[in-house]
Amino acid sequence: TTYHFEYGLTTSYGTSVPIPDGAVGSGSSNVKVSQTISGLAASTTYHFRVVAKNPGGTTSSADETFTAKAPSFSLAFGSAGTGNGQFAEGWGLPGLAIDSGSNIWVVDEGNDRVQKFNSKGEYLAKFGSSGSFGLGKFKLPQGIAIDSSGNLWVTDCESNLVQKFDSTGKWLSQFGSSGSGNGQFSCPSGIAIDSSGNLWIVDQGNNRVQKFNSGGEYLSKFGSEGSGNGQFNSPQGIAIDSSGNLWIVDPGNVRVQKFNSKGEYVSKFGSSGSGNGQFSYPLGIAINSSGALWVTDEGNNRVQRFNSKGEYLAKFGTEGSGEGQFIAPWGIAVDSSDNIWVADSLNSRVQKWSP
């Protein structure tokens, strides 16, 4: 006997798992079967049934239903100020990263530093101070990424540097300079690290993305200024999926673009507006364990979810300062449990949403 599940928005179903059918062996005893599915739309009811086949024929179960839940607000931490655990009032929180210990590292742009919090939102540590010559000093830090050794890489917009720190925040090295040549920057912003340890850095002012090895040596680049496919207008966030594809947030063109691991344009999604799947200045992007994309939509004060085809799935957040509300969300990260951490910039806090 073999089996599969059928599911969909109606009793016509339309989708089945697994493919090919799973085997349950022979005999007359009941056998429990299960499959994990993903890519569901939040707050949506689905129909499903199980279908079994053997040489004697095909049998289907009765139709059942379930409703997929939307992410729910879990906690918030932070307030306006310059003290430990506080964030600069009126400034952005452009970068978030989560380490292997589930600690949250937050780029505090206005205070020119990076702060570390545990998974409960409790302040742990900080590093960085104001200055323009690197060596642990920042002038408008932007993006942050953590490599496989636990080192932290931080982009610094006004200094046009990328700085490397160890897991305690100790400065290790830096690279970059101001300009438009290979390996130079005009306000580096988003940063992501691929499975080979290479750094992909969004060079916002030069409307391109540059690739460096783990030693900070320039390797390649792609992108130019414009609105065509593969072009950018002040790009910001970047994320890399399990296949090595690069997803770049292109706020000036009100869209997200996908490139393969060679930097070749693949596809895009998004347009200007407030409807589902539309944006008003998207900024940050993160990818969860099932490959779904979460994008911060700053002007609409929300976060939207898309599948790997760029199709809209869900959203959460409204404008305000209450629990679960946003004013100018920017940085975003997803932890190993698929919790979503969102930097709520003008509310000077970080919020956690549970899947």
mmCIF file of C-alpha atoms in Angstrom:
data_model
loop_
_atom_site.group_PDB
_atom_site.id
_atom_site.type_symbol
_atom_site.label_atom_id
_atom_site.label_comp_id
_atom_site.label_asym_id
_atom_site.label_seq_id
_atom_site.Cartn_x
_atom_site.Cartn_y
_atom_site.Cartn_z
ATOM 1 C CA THR A 1 0.000 0.000 0.000
ATOM 2 C CA THR A 2 1.124 3.546 -0.796
ATOM 3 C CA TYR A 3 -0.366 6.867 0.261
ATOM 4 C CA HIS A 4 -0.357 10.613 -0.251
ATOM 5 C CA PHE A 5 -2.134 13.628 1.215
ATOM 6 C CA GLU A 6 -4.113 16.026 -0.948
ATOM 7 C CA TYR A 7 -4.703 19.589 0.244
ATOM 8 C CA GLY A 8 -5.835 22.983 -0.988
ATOM 9 C CA LEU A 9 -8.255 25.844 -0.480
ATOM 10 C CA THR A 10 -11.259 23.771 -1.660
ATOM 11 C CA THR A 11 -12.268 20.121 -1.882
ATOM 12 C CA SER A 12 -10.661 20.102 -5.301
ATOM 13 C CA TYR A 13 -7.363 20.180 -3.334
ATOM 14 C CA GLY A 14 -4.726 20.645 -6.062
ATOM 15 C CA THR A 15 -1.551 19.818 -4.111
ATOM 16 C CA SER A 16 -0.277 16.458 -2.882
ATOM 17 C CA VAL A 17 2.568 15.236 -0.648
ATOM 18 C CA PRO A 18 4.759 13.240 -0.745
ATOM 19 C CA ILE A 19 5.768 12.899 -4.384
ATOM 20 C CA PRO A 20 6.070 10.046 -5.276
ATOM 21 C CA ASP A 21 3.609 8.365 -2.912
ATOM 22 C CA GLY A 22 4.947 7.071 0.399
ATOM 23 C CA ALA A 23 5.035 3.353 1.183
ATOM 24 C CA VAL A 24 3.315 1.851 4.246
ATOM 25 C CA GLY A 25 3.963 -1.841 3.540
ATOM 26 C CA SER A 26 1.506 -4.735 3.632
ATOM 27 C CA GLY A 27 -0.907 -6.088 6.240
ATOM 28 C CA SER A 28 -4.232 -5.334 7.851
ATOM 29 C CA SER A 29 -3.189 -3.102 10.768
ATOM 30 C CA ASN A 30 -3.743 0.654 10.963
ATOM 31 C CA VAL A 31 -0.665 2.673 10.032
ATOM 32 C CA LYS A 32 -0.119 6.313 11.099
ATOM 33 C CA VAL A 33 1.294 8.625 8.409
ATOM 34 C CA SER A 34 2.215 12.301 8.439
ATOM 35 C CA GLN A 35 3.806 14.973 6.250
ATOM 36 C CA THR A 36 5.128 18.452 7.047
ATOM 37 C CA ILE A 37 4.027 21.184 4.639
ATOM 38 C CA SER A 38 5.060 24.804 4.202
ATOM 39 C CA GLY A 39 4.229 27.892 2.172
ATOM 40 C CA LEU A 40 0.743 28.276 3.631
ATOM 41 C CA ALA A 41 -1.118 31.572 3.733
ATOM 42 C CA ALA A 42 -1.759 32.831 7.269
ATOM 43 C CA SER A 43 -5.324 32.986 8.634
ATOM 44 C CA THR A 44 -6.469 30.734 5.788
ATOM 45 C CA THR A 45 -8.531 27.524 5.970
ATOM 46 C CA TYR A 46 -7.322 24.509 4.001
ATOM 47 C CA HIS A 47 -9.040 21.216 3.100
ATOM 48 C CA PHE A 48 -7.140 17.926 3.149
ATOM 49 C CA ARG A 49 -7.543 14.171 2.937
ATOM 50 C CA VAL A 50 -5.366 11.072 2.750
ATOM 51 C CA VAL A 51 -5.497 8.723 -0.226
ATOM 52 C CA ALA A 52 -4.279 5.099 -0.064
ATOM 53 C CA LYS A 53 -3.662 2.758 -3.008
ATOM 54 C CA ASN A 54 -2.893 -0.948 -3.421
ATOM 55 C CA PRO A 55 -3.616 -3.618 -6.067
ATOM 56 C CA GLY A 56 -7.152 -3.871 -4.719
ATOM 57 C CA GLY A 57 -7.993 -0.216 -5.485
ATOM 58 C CA THR A 58 -7.908 3.333 -4.108
ATOM 59 C CA THR A 59 -9.499 4.639 -0.900
ATOM 60 C CA SER A 60 -9.829 8.250 0.250
ATOM 61 C CA SER A 61 -10.510 9.498 3.758
ATOM 62 C CA ALA A 62 -13.211 11.994 4.615
ATOM 63 C CA ASP A 63 -12.417 15.650 3.998
ATOM 64 C CA GLU A 64 -10.907 17.510 6.961
ATOM 65 C CA THR A 65 -9.900 21.151 7.447
ATOM 66 C CA PHE A 66 -7.334 23.216 9.334
ATOM 67 C CA THR A 67 -6.636 26.928 9.581
ATOM 68 C CA ALA A 68 -3.090 28.255 9.258
ATOM 69 C CA LYS A 69 -2.275 30.770 11.965
ATOM 70 C CA ALA A 70 -0.676 34.163 11.488
ATOM 71 C CA PRO A 71 2.517 35.003 13.404
ATOM 72 C CA SER A 72 1.733 36.401 16.847
ATOM 73 C CA PHE A 73 3.452 39.126 18.848
ATOM 74 C CA SER A 74 5.636 37.611 21.561
ATOM 75 C CA LEU A 75 7.796 40.267 23.243
ATOM 76 C CA ALA A 76 9.516 43.629 22.794
ATOM 77 C CA PHE A 77 12.662 45.138 24.270
ATOM 78 C CA GLY A 78 14.424 48.474 24.094
ATOM 79 C CA SER A 79 13.631 52.151 24.641
ATOM 80 C CA ALA A 80 14.939 55.514 23.477
ATOM 81 C CA GLY A 81 18.252 56.661 24.885
ATOM 82 C CA THR A 82 21.984 56.121 25.051
ATOM 83 C CA GLY A 83 22.184 53.724 27.978
ATOM 84 C CA ASN A 84 22.778 50.000 27.864
ATOM 85 C CA GLY A 85 19.853 48.311 26.150
ATOM 86 C CA GLN A 86 18.554 51.579 24.735
ATOM 87 C CA PHE A 87 18.531 52.754 21.117
ATOM 88 C CA ALA A 88 19.087 56.217 19.649
ATOM 89 C CA GLU A 89 15.805 58.096 19.400
ATOM 90 C CA GLY A 90 14.759 59.067 15.894
ATOM 91 C CA TRP A 91 17.378 56.885 14.192
ATOM 92 C CA GLY A 92 17.185 53.616 12.301
ATOM 93 C CA LEU A 93 17.897 50.109 13.500
ATOM 94 C CA PRO A 94 19.154 48.791 10.173
ATOM 95 C CA GLY A 95 20.788 45.506 11.095
ATOM 96 C CA LEU A 96 19.901 42.396 13.108
ATOM 97 C CA ALA A 97 21.745 39.098 13.386
ATOM 98 C CA ILE A 98 21.236 36.018 15.560
ATOM 99 C CA ASP A 99 24.155 33.859 16.680
ATOM 100 C CA SER A 100 24.309 30.133 17.410
ATOM 101 C CA GLY A 101 23.435 30.809 21.053
ATOM 102 C CA SER A 102 20.180 32.556 20.039
ATOM 103 C CA ASN A 103 21.553 35.949 21.076
ATOM 104 C CA ILE A 104 20.345 38.973 19.096
ATOM 105 C CA TRP A 105 22.900 41.496 17.848
ATOM 106 C CA VAL A 106 21.353 44.878 17.002
ATOM 107 C CA VAL A 107 22.998 47.671 15.013
ATOM 108 C CA ASP A 108 22.227 50.888 16.918
ATOM 109 C CA GLU A 109 22.879 53.361 14.096
ATOM 110 C CA GLY A 110 22.409 56.645 15.967
ATOM 111 C CA ASN A 111 24.595 55.583 18.890
ATOM 112 C CA ASP A 112 27.324 54.201 16.576
ATOM 113 C CA ARG A 113 27.454 50.814 18.244
ATOM 114 C CA VAL A 114 26.237 47.224 18.213
ATOM 115 C CA GLN A 115 24.387 45.771 21.206
ATOM 116 C CA LYS A 116 23.883 42.157 22.232
ATOM 117 C CA PHE A 117 20.731 40.771 23.877
ATOM 118 C CA ASN A 118 19.700 37.276 24.904
ATOM 119 C CA SER A 119 16.565 35.556 23.591
ATOM 120 C CA LYS A 120 14.551 37.130 26.423
ATOM 121 C CA GLY A 121 15.541 40.611 25.275
ATOM 122 C CA GLU A 122 17.894 41.174 28.203
ATOM 123 C CA TYR A 123 20.931 43.375 27.540
ATOM 124 C CA LEU A 124 24.266 41.526 27.587
ATOM 125 C CA ALA A 125 27.016 43.590 25.974
ATOM 126 C CA LYS A 126 27.974 46.215 23.398
ATOM 127 C CA PHE A 127 30.869 47.285 21.220
ATOM 128 C CA GLY A 128 31.725 50.275 19.053
ATOM 129 C CA SER A 129 31.980 54.023 19.526
ATOM 130 C CA SER A 130 31.708 57.123 17.352
ATOM 131 C CA GLY A 131 34.581 57.811 14.989
ATOM 132 C CA SER A 132 35.597 57.720 11.341
ATOM 133 C CA PHE A 133 38.774 55.669 11.161
ATOM 134 C CA GLY A 134 37.574 52.153 11.875
ATOM 135 C CA LEU A 135 39.408 50.049 14.470
ATOM 136 C CA GLY A 136 36.112 49.533 16.270
ATOM 137 C CA LYS A 137 34.747 53.010 15.640
ATOM 138 C CA PHE A 138 31.609 53.681 13.584
ATOM 139 C CA LYS A 139 29.907 56.452 11.658
ATOM 140 C CA LEU A 140 26.401 55.211 10.854
ATOM 141 C CA PRO A 141 26.818 51.426 11.038
ATOM 142 C CA GLN A 142 24.307 49.587 8.861
ATOM 143 C CA GLY A 143 24.412 45.841 8.278
ATOM 144 C CA ILE A 144 25.604 42.906 10.353
ATOM 145 C CA ALA A 145 26.280 39.253 9.590
ATOM 146 C CA ILE A 146 27.775 36.369 11.575
ATOM 147 C CA ASP A 147 30.113 33.814 9.985
ATOM 148 C CA SER A 148 30.455 30.113 10.799
ATOM 149 C CA SER A 149 33.170 30.879 13.378
ATOM 150 C CA GLY A 150 30.945 33.329 15.245
ATOM 151 C CA ASN A 151 32.773 36.422 14.005
ATOM 152 C CA LEU A 152 30.677 39.548 13.422
ATOM 153 C CA TRP A 153 30.984 41.594 10.232
ATOM 154 C CA VAL A 154 29.573 45.141 10.331
ATOM 155 C CA THR A 155 29.194 47.601 7.458
ATOM 156 C CA ASP A 156 29.833 51.280 8.234
ATOM 157 C CA CYS A 157 28.096 53.731 5.887
ATOM 158 C CA GLU A 158 29.989 57.002 6.305
ATOM 159 C CA SER A 159 33.414 55.450 6.818
ATOM 160 C CA ASN A 160 32.887 53.136 3.813
ATOM 161 C CA LEU A 161 34.365 50.246 5.754
ATOM 162 C CA VAL A 162 33.517 46.667 6.620
ATOM 163 C CA GLN A 163 34.843 45.715 10.051
ATOM 164 C CA LYS A 164 35.324 42.268 11.562
ATOM 165 C CA PHE A 165 34.914 41.513 15.282
ATOM 166 C CA ASP A 166 35.145 38.302 17.250
ATOM 167 C CA SER A 167 32.215 36.874 19.211
ATOM 168 C CA THR A 168 33.031 39.122 22.184
ATOM 169 C CA GLY A 169 33.092 42.303 20.084
ATOM 170 C CA LYS A 170 36.882 42.558 19.903
ATOM 171 C CA TRP A 171 38.054 44.294 16.705
ATOM 172 C CA LEU A 172 39.951 41.984 14.350
ATOM 173 C CA SER A 173 40.292 43.608 10.925
ATOM 174 C CA GLN A 174 38.693 45.864 8.329
ATOM 175 C CA PHE A 175 38.644 46.591 4.609
ATOM 176 C CA GLY A 176 37.217 49.139 2.183
ATOM 177 C CA SER A 177 37.587 52.774 1.230
ATOM 178 C CA SER A 178 35.513 55.534 -0.350
ATOM 179 C CA GLY A 179 35.035 55.366 -4.107
ATOM 180 C CA SER A 180 33.463 53.506 -7.002
ATOM 181 C CA GLY A 181 36.312 51.191 -7.940
ATOM 182 C CA ASN A 182 36.427 47.483 -7.245
ATOM 183 C CA GLY A 183 36.486 46.937 -3.485
ATOM 184 C CA GLN A 184 35.506 50.523 -2.744
ATOM 185 C CA PHE A 185 32.177 51.679 -1.320
ATOM 186 C CA SER A 186 29.683 54.496 -1.213
ATOM 187 C CA CYS A 187 27.721 53.688 1.943
ATOM 188 C CA PRO A 188 27.842 49.888 2.314
ATOM 189 C CA SER A 189 24.571 48.682 3.826
ATOM 190 C CA GLY A 190 23.279 45.094 3.804
ATOM 191 C CA ILE A 191 25.673 42.178 4.227
ATOM 192 C CA ALA A 192 25.248 38.398 3.953
ATOM 193 C CA ILE A 193 27.650 35.439 4.098
ATOM 194 C CA ASP A 194 27.310 32.428 1.795
ATOM 195 C CA SER A 195 28.038 28.779 2.564
ATOM 196 C CA SER A 196 31.631 29.198 1.361
ATOM 197 C CA GLY A 197 32.258 32.076 3.753
ATOM 198 C CA ASN A 198 32.242 34.748 1.049
ATOM 199 C CA LEU A 199 30.845 38.181 1.939
ATOM 200 C CA TRP A 200 28.186 39.755 -0.278
ATOM 201 C CA ILE A 201 27.903 43.472 0.480
ATOM 202 C CA VAL A 202 25.261 45.881 -0.787
ATOM 203 C CA ASP A 203 27.084 49.005 -1.992
ATOM 204 C CA GLN A 204 24.126 51.369 -1.701
ATOM 205 C CA GLY A 205 25.537 54.585 -3.157
ATOM 206 C CA ASN A 206 27.125 52.769 -6.105
ATOM 207 C CA ASN A 207 23.932 50.782 -6.786
ATOM 208 C CA ARG A 208 25.657 47.419 -6.847
ATOM 209 C CA VAL A 209 26.552 44.334 -4.828
ATOM 210 C CA GLN A 210 30.164 43.302 -4.308
ATOM 211 C CA LYS A 211 31.590 39.915 -3.347
ATOM 212 C CA PHE A 212 34.655 39.438 -1.125
ATOM 213 C CA ASN A 213 36.355 36.406 0.330
ATOM 214 C CA SER A 214 36.725 35.906 4.077
ATOM 215 C CA GLY A 215 40.010 37.825 3.970
ATOM 216 C CA GLY A 216 38.283 40.918 2.564
ATOM 217 C CA GLU A 217 39.722 40.485 -0.935
ATOM 218 C CA TYR A 218 37.511 41.687 -3.795
ATOM 219 C CA LEU A 219 36.129 38.922 -6.028
ATOM 220 C CA SER A 220 33.313 40.249 -8.217
ATOM 221 C CA LYS A 221 30.325 42.593 -8.495
ATOM 222 C CA PHE A 222 26.978 43.011 -10.194
ATOM 223 C CA GLY A 223 24.364 45.738 -10.621
ATOM 224 C CA SER A 224 24.200 49.330 -11.841
ATOM 225 C CA GLU A 225 21.979 52.362 -11.384
ATOM 226 C CA GLY A 226 18.572 52.188 -13.023
ATOM 227 C CA SER A 227 15.143 50.584 -12.951
ATOM 228 C CA GLY A 228 15.699 47.714 -15.374
ATOM 229 C CA ASN A 229 16.089 44.068 -14.423
ATOM 230 C CA GLY A 230 19.267 43.644 -12.410
ATOM 231 C CA GLN A 231 19.620 47.380 -11.786
ATOM 232 C CA PHE A 232 19.182 49.192 -8.468
ATOM 233 C CA ASN A 233 18.070 52.447 -6.909
ATOM 234 C CA SER A 234 19.623 52.668 -3.414
ATOM 235 C CA PRO A 235 19.587 48.928 -2.556
ATOM 236 C CA GLN A 236 19.478 47.939 1.110
ATOM 237 C CA GLY A 237 18.832 44.483 2.570
ATOM 238 C CA ILE A 238 20.246 41.161 1.348
ATOM 239 C CA ALA A 239 19.606 37.513 2.179
ATOM 240 C CA ILE A 240 20.941 34.239 0.759
ATOM 241 C CA ASP A 241 18.736 31.149 0.469
ATOM 242 C CA SER A 242 19.741 27.486 0.807
ATOM 243 C CA SER A 243 20.407 27.256 -2.954
ATOM 244 C CA GLY A 244 22.811 30.183 -2.871
ATOM 245 C CA ASN A 245 20.425 32.620 -4.545
ATOM 246 C CA LEU A 246 20.761 36.272 -3.518
ATOM 247 C CA TRP A 247 17.655 38.299 -2.662
ATOM 248 C CA ILE A 248 18.228 42.067 -2.728
ATOM 249 C CA VAL A 249 15.785 44.696 -1.442
ATOM 250 C CA ASP A 250 15.620 47.546 -3.943
ATOM 251 C CA PRO A 251 13.600 50.281 -2.157
ATOM 252 C CA GLY A 252 14.068 53.035 -4.735
ATOM 253 C CA ASN A 253 12.454 50.752 -7.313
ATOM 254 C CA VAL A 254 9.947 49.423 -4.729
ATOM 255 C CA ARG A 255 10.776 45.748 -5.265
ATOM 256 C CA VAL A 256 12.865 42.731 -4.315
ATOM 257 C CA GLN A 257 15.168 41.167 -6.904
ATOM 258 C CA LYS A 258 16.561 37.633 -7.067
ATOM 259 C CA PHE A 259 19.995 36.735 -8.457
ATOM 260 C CA ASN A 260 21.744 33.395 -8.695
ATOM 261 C CA SER A 261 25.055 32.628 -6.990
ATOM 262 C CA LYS A 262 26.913 34.127 -9.956
ATOM 263 C CA GLY A 263 25.103 37.432 -9.586
ATOM 264 C CA GLU A 264 22.931 36.869 -12.651
ATOM 265 C CA TYR A 265 19.429 38.345 -12.569
ATOM 266 C CA VAL A 266 16.651 35.756 -12.109
ATOM 267 C CA SER A 267 13.381 37.458 -11.163
ATOM 268 C CA LYS A 268 11.690 40.219 -9.156
ATOM 269 C CA PHE A 269 8.503 40.960 -7.245
ATOM 270 C CA GLY A 270 6.756 43.946 -5.693
ATOM 271 C CA SER A 271 5.267 47.263 -6.773
ATOM 272 C CA SER A 272 4.332 50.569 -5.137
ATOM 273 C CA GLY A 273 1.226 50.601 -2.950
ATOM 274 C CA SER A 274 -0.344 49.379 0.271
ATOM 275 C CA GLY A 275 -2.069 46.247 -1.000
ATOM 276 C CA ASN A 276 -0.943 42.687 -0.362
ATOM 277 C CA GLY A 277 2.417 42.146 -2.032
ATOM 278 C CA GLN A 278 2.983 45.860 -2.567
ATOM 279 C CA PHE A 279 5.505 48.066 -0.788
ATOM 280 C CA SER A 280 6.112 51.572 0.435
ATOM 281 C CA TYR A 281 9.915 51.585 0.792
ATOM 282 C CA PRO A 282 10.931 48.004 1.627
ATOM 283 C CA LEU A 283 14.211 47.746 3.538
ATOM 284 C CA GLY A 284 15.104 44.471 5.253
ATOM 285 C CA ILE A 285 14.788 40.811 4.284
ATOM 286 C CA ALA A 286 15.215 37.457 6.036
ATOM 287 C CA ILE A 287 14.581 33.844 5.017
ATOM 288 C CA ASN A 288 13.098 31.164 7.291
ATOM 289 C CA SER A 289 13.773 27.427 7.420
ATOM 290 C CA SER A 290 11.191 26.612 4.733
ATOM 291 C CA GLY A 291 12.563 29.199 2.309
ATOM 292 C CA ALA A 292 9.846 31.814 2.860
ATOM 293 C CA LEU A 293 10.915 35.463 2.579
ATOM 294 C CA TRP A 294 10.044 38.059 5.220
ATOM 295 C CA VAL A 295 10.381 41.688 4.047
ATOM 296 C CA THR A 296 10.062 44.829 6.192
ATOM 297 C CA ASP A 297 7.772 47.335 4.502
ATOM 298 C CA GLU A 298 8.816 50.561 6.236
ATOM 299 C CA GLY A 299 6.305 52.985 4.737
ATOM 300 C CA ASN A 300 3.374 50.659 5.371
ATOM 301 C CA ASN A 301 4.610 49.788 8.896
ATOM 302 C CA ARG A 302 4.337 46.046 8.409
ATOM 303 C CA VAL A 303 6.195 42.883 7.515
ATOM 304 C CA GLN A 304 5.136 40.761 4.543
ATOM 305 C CA ARG A 305 5.810 37.120 3.733
ATOM 306 C CA PHE A 306 6.437 35.708 0.252
ATOM 307 C CA ASN A 307 7.259 32.268 -1.079
ATOM 308 C CA SER A 308 10.342 31.481 -3.154
ATOM 309 C CA LYS A 309 8.424 32.467 -6.301
ATOM 310 C CA GLY A 310 7.799 35.941 -4.893
ATOM 311 C CA GLU A 311 4.104 35.239 -4.340
ATOM 312 C CA TYR A 312 2.457 37.029 -1.410
ATOM 313 C CA LEU A 313 1.493 34.778 1.523
ATOM 314 C CA ALA A 314 0.876 36.833 4.665
ATOM 315 C CA LYS A 315 1.564 40.011 6.621
ATOM 316 C CA PHE A 316 1.595 41.356 10.160
ATOM 317 C CA GLY A 317 1.878 44.738 11.848
ATOM 318 C CA THR A 318 0.097 48.077 11.743
ATOM 319 C CA GLU A 319 1.164 51.664 12.404
ATOM 320 C CA GLY A 320 1.519 52.633 16.048
ATOM 321 C CA SER A 321 3.526 52.202 19.227
ATOM 322 C CA GLY A 322 1.459 49.498 20.906
ATOM 323 C CA GLU A 323 2.393 45.829 21.112
ATOM 324 C CA GLY A 324 2.655 44.362 17.644
ATOM 325 C CA GLN A 325 2.673 47.765 15.958
ATOM 326 C CA PHE A 326 5.505 49.483 14.085
ATOM 327 C CA ILE A 327 6.852 52.849 13.117
ATOM 328 C CA ALA A 328 9.456 52.413 10.379
ATOM 329 C CA PRO A 329 10.466 48.735 10.717
ATOM 330 C CA TRP A 330 13.875 48.059 9.172
ATOM 331 C CA GLY A 331 16.225 45.256 10.245
ATOM 332 C CA ILE A 332 14.837 41.713 10.396
ATOM 333 C CA ALA A 333 16.167 38.270 11.286
ATOM 334 C CA VAL A 334 14.702 34.778 11.725
ATOM 335 C CA ASP A 335 16.061 32.428 14.397
ATOM 336 C CA SER A 336 16.414 28.640 14.327
ATOM 337 C CA SER A 337 12.862 28.229 15.662
ATOM 338 C CA ASP A 338 11.476 30.495 12.908
ATOM 339 C CA ASN A 339 10.732 33.304 15.357
ATOM 340 C CA ILE A 340 10.831 36.645 13.553
ATOM 341 C CA TRP A 341 12.772 39.516 15.127
ATOM 342 C CA VAL A 342 11.975 42.975 13.752
ATOM 343 C CA ALA A 343 13.793 46.246 14.444
ATOM 344 C CA ASP A 344 11.036 48.815 15.116
ATOM 345 C CA SER A 345 13.226 51.841 14.429
ATOM 346 C CA LEU A 346 11.216 54.897 15.436
ATOM 347 C CA ASN A 347 9.748 53.118 18.457
ATOM 348 C CA SER A 348 13.369 52.443 19.554
ATOM 349 C CA ARG A 349 12.783 48.752 20.170
ATOM 350 C CA VAL A 350 12.994 45.245 18.765
ATOM 351 C CA GLN A 351 9.950 42.996 18.599
ATOM 352 C CA LYS A 352 9.672 39.213 18.455
ATOM 353 C CA TRP A 353 6.912 37.451 16.544
ATOM 354 C CA SER A 354 6.301 33.726 16.960
ATOM 355 C CA PRO A 355 5.390 31.593 13.925
#
